[in-house]
Amino acid sequence: MSNAPNTGGLHHVSLSVTDLQRSIDFDTKHVGFDLLLEFEPSRALISNGSVLMSLGLPYDPALALSHDAFSENRVGLDHVSFTVENLEALEKAAAYFDEQGVDHGEVRDLGEGFAIYVMAFRDPDNIQLELTAPYPV
């Protein structure tokens, strides 16, 4: 018997951002999150009803890189993916992003091995986000 913890689903994601208000605005306008609370002068908690996401300026600004931007090629986060109901909802999201001028990738079918469709996009700090739709059952 293993002594490893028995983990459940994802509780929250915490992202470091360069402009807190810009990130709150993007995620509440385009990604379906609601602002729950702002705490400290530099952090906020948002939720989409399923996932909590903490947004905040770097804890130690003296160690933050000047003009830093996210890269999935560094150690750490690669991307965060949020589910949508189905392929139709994913295609509607792509059309919405087009209307709003939000750059995004193509809706891609990852094949039966994954049984999902995905569309990648980036937040204002270049953090890669995805919307993922399951295959129909």
Coordinates of C-alpha atoms in Angstrom, one line a residue:
M1 CA 0.0 0.0 0.0
S2 CA 1.3 3.4 -1.0
N3 CA 1.6 6.3 1.4
A4 CA 1.2 8.8 -1.4
P5 CA -1.7 11.2 -1.0
N6 CA -5.0 10.4 -2.7
T7 CA -5.6 13.5 -4.7
G8 CA -8.9 14.6 -6.3
G9 CA -9.7 17.2 -8.9
L10 CA -8.0 20.4 -9.5
H11 CA -8.7 23.0 -6.8
H12 CA -7.2 26.1 -8.2
V13 CA -4.5 27.6 -10.5
S14 CA -2.4 30.6 -9.6
L15 CA -0.9 32.7 -12.4
S16 CA 1.6 35.5 -12.0
V17 CA 0.7 38.4 -14.3
T18 CA 2.3 41.7 -15.2
D19 CA -0.9 43.8 -15.0
L20 CA -3.6 42.6 -12.6
Q21 CA -6.5 44.6 -13.8
R22 CA -5.8 43.8 -17.5
S23 CA -5.8 40.1 -16.6
I24 CA -9.0 40.4 -14.6
D25 CA -10.6 42.2 -17.5
F26 CA -9.5 39.6 -20.0
D27 CA -10.6 36.6 -18.0
T28 CA -14.0 38.0 -17.0
K29 CA -14.8 39.3 -20.5
H30 CA -13.5 36.5 -22.6
V31 CA -13.1 33.3 -20.6
G32 CA -16.2 33.2 -18.5
F33 CA -14.8 34.0 -15.1
D34 CA -16.3 36.2 -12.4
L35 CA -14.3 38.3 -9.9
L36 CA -14.7 36.9 -6.4
L37 CA -12.4 39.2 -4.5
E38 CA -9.4 41.3 -4.7
F39 CA -6.9 40.9 -1.8
E40 CA -3.6 42.4 -0.9
P41 CA -3.0 45.2 -3.4
S42 CA -1.8 42.8 -6.0
R43 CA -3.9 39.7 -6.1
A44 CA -7.4 38.6 -7.1
L45 CA -9.4 35.4 -7.0
I46 CA -11.7 34.6 -10.0
S47 CA -13.9 31.6 -10.7
N48 CA -15.9 30.1 -13.6
G49 CA -18.0 28.0 -11.2
S50 CA -15.7 25.0 -11.5
V51 CA -12.2 26.3 -11.2
L52 CA -10.7 28.9 -8.9
M53 CA -7.9 31.0 -10.4
S54 CA -5.7 33.3 -8.5
L55 CA -4.1 36.2 -10.5
G56 CA -1.3 38.2 -9.0
L57 CA 1.7 40.3 -9.5
P58 CA 5.0 38.5 -8.7
Y59 CA 5.5 38.0 -4.9
D60 CA 9.0 39.5 -5.1
P61 CA 9.0 42.2 -7.8
A62 CA 12.8 42.6 -7.2
L63 CA 13.3 39.1 -8.6
A64 CA 10.8 39.5 -11.5
L65 CA 12.4 39.8 -14.9
S66 CA 12.0 43.1 -16.6
H67 CA 9.5 42.9 -19.6
D68 CA 9.0 39.2 -18.8
A69 CA 6.4 37.2 -20.8
F70 CA 5.2 33.7 -20.4
S71 CA 6.9 30.9 -22.4
E72 CA 5.8 27.3 -22.3
N73 CA 9.4 26.5 -23.2
R74 CA 10.6 27.3 -19.6
V75 CA 10.2 24.9 -16.7
G76 CA 6.8 25.3 -15.1
L77 CA 3.4 25.8 -16.6
D78 CA 2.8 24.8 -20.2
H79 CA -0.9 25.7 -20.5
V80 CA -4.2 25.6 -18.7
S81 CA -7.2 24.0 -20.5
F82 CA -10.9 24.7 -19.7
T83 CA -13.7 22.4 -20.8
V84 CA -16.6 23.6 -22.9
E85 CA -19.8 21.5 -23.5
N86 CA -19.2 20.3 -27.0
L87 CA -17.8 21.0 -30.4
E88 CA -20.5 23.5 -31.2
A89 CA -19.7 25.5 -28.1
L90 CA -16.0 25.4 -29.1
E91 CA -16.8 26.7 -32.6
K92 CA -19.0 29.4 -31.1
A93 CA -16.1 30.4 -28.9
A94 CA -13.9 30.7 -31.9
A95 CA -16.4 32.9 -33.6
Y96 CA -16.7 35.0 -30.5
F97 CA -12.9 35.4 -30.3
D98 CA -12.9 36.5 -34.0
E99 CA -15.6 39.1 -33.2
Q100 CA -13.6 40.4 -30.2
G101 CA -10.2 40.4 -31.9
V102 CA -8.8 37.7 -29.6
D103 CA -6.1 35.7 -31.4
H104 CA -6.6 32.0 -31.3
G105 CA -5.5 28.8 -33.0
E106 CA -7.7 26.5 -35.1
V107 CA -10.2 24.1 -33.6
R108 CA -8.3 20.9 -33.8
D109 CA -9.5 17.3 -33.5
L110 CA -6.8 15.4 -31.5
G111 CA -8.2 12.0 -32.7
E112 CA -9.8 9.1 -31.1
G113 CA -6.9 8.4 -28.7
F114 CA -7.7 11.7 -26.9
A115 CA -11.3 12.0 -28.0
I116 CA -11.3 15.8 -27.7
Y117 CA -11.3 18.9 -29.8
V118 CA -9.1 21.8 -28.7
M119 CA -8.5 25.5 -29.5
A120 CA -5.5 27.3 -28.0
F121 CA -5.4 31.1 -27.3
R122 CA -3.2 33.4 -25.2
D123 CA -4.0 35.8 -22.4
P124 CA -2.5 39.3 -22.2
D125 CA 0.7 37.9 -20.7
N126 CA 1.1 35.3 -23.4
I127 CA 0.0 32.5 -21.1
Q128 CA -1.3 29.7 -23.3
L129 CA -4.9 28.8 -22.5
E130 CA -7.1 26.2 -24.2
L131 CA -10.7 25.4 -24.6
T132 CA -11.4 21.6 -24.8
A133 CA -14.6 19.9 -26.0
P134 CA -15.2 16.1 -25.6
Y135 CA -16.2 13.9 -28.5
P136 CA -20.0 13.2 -28.5
V137 CA -20.9 10.1 -26.5

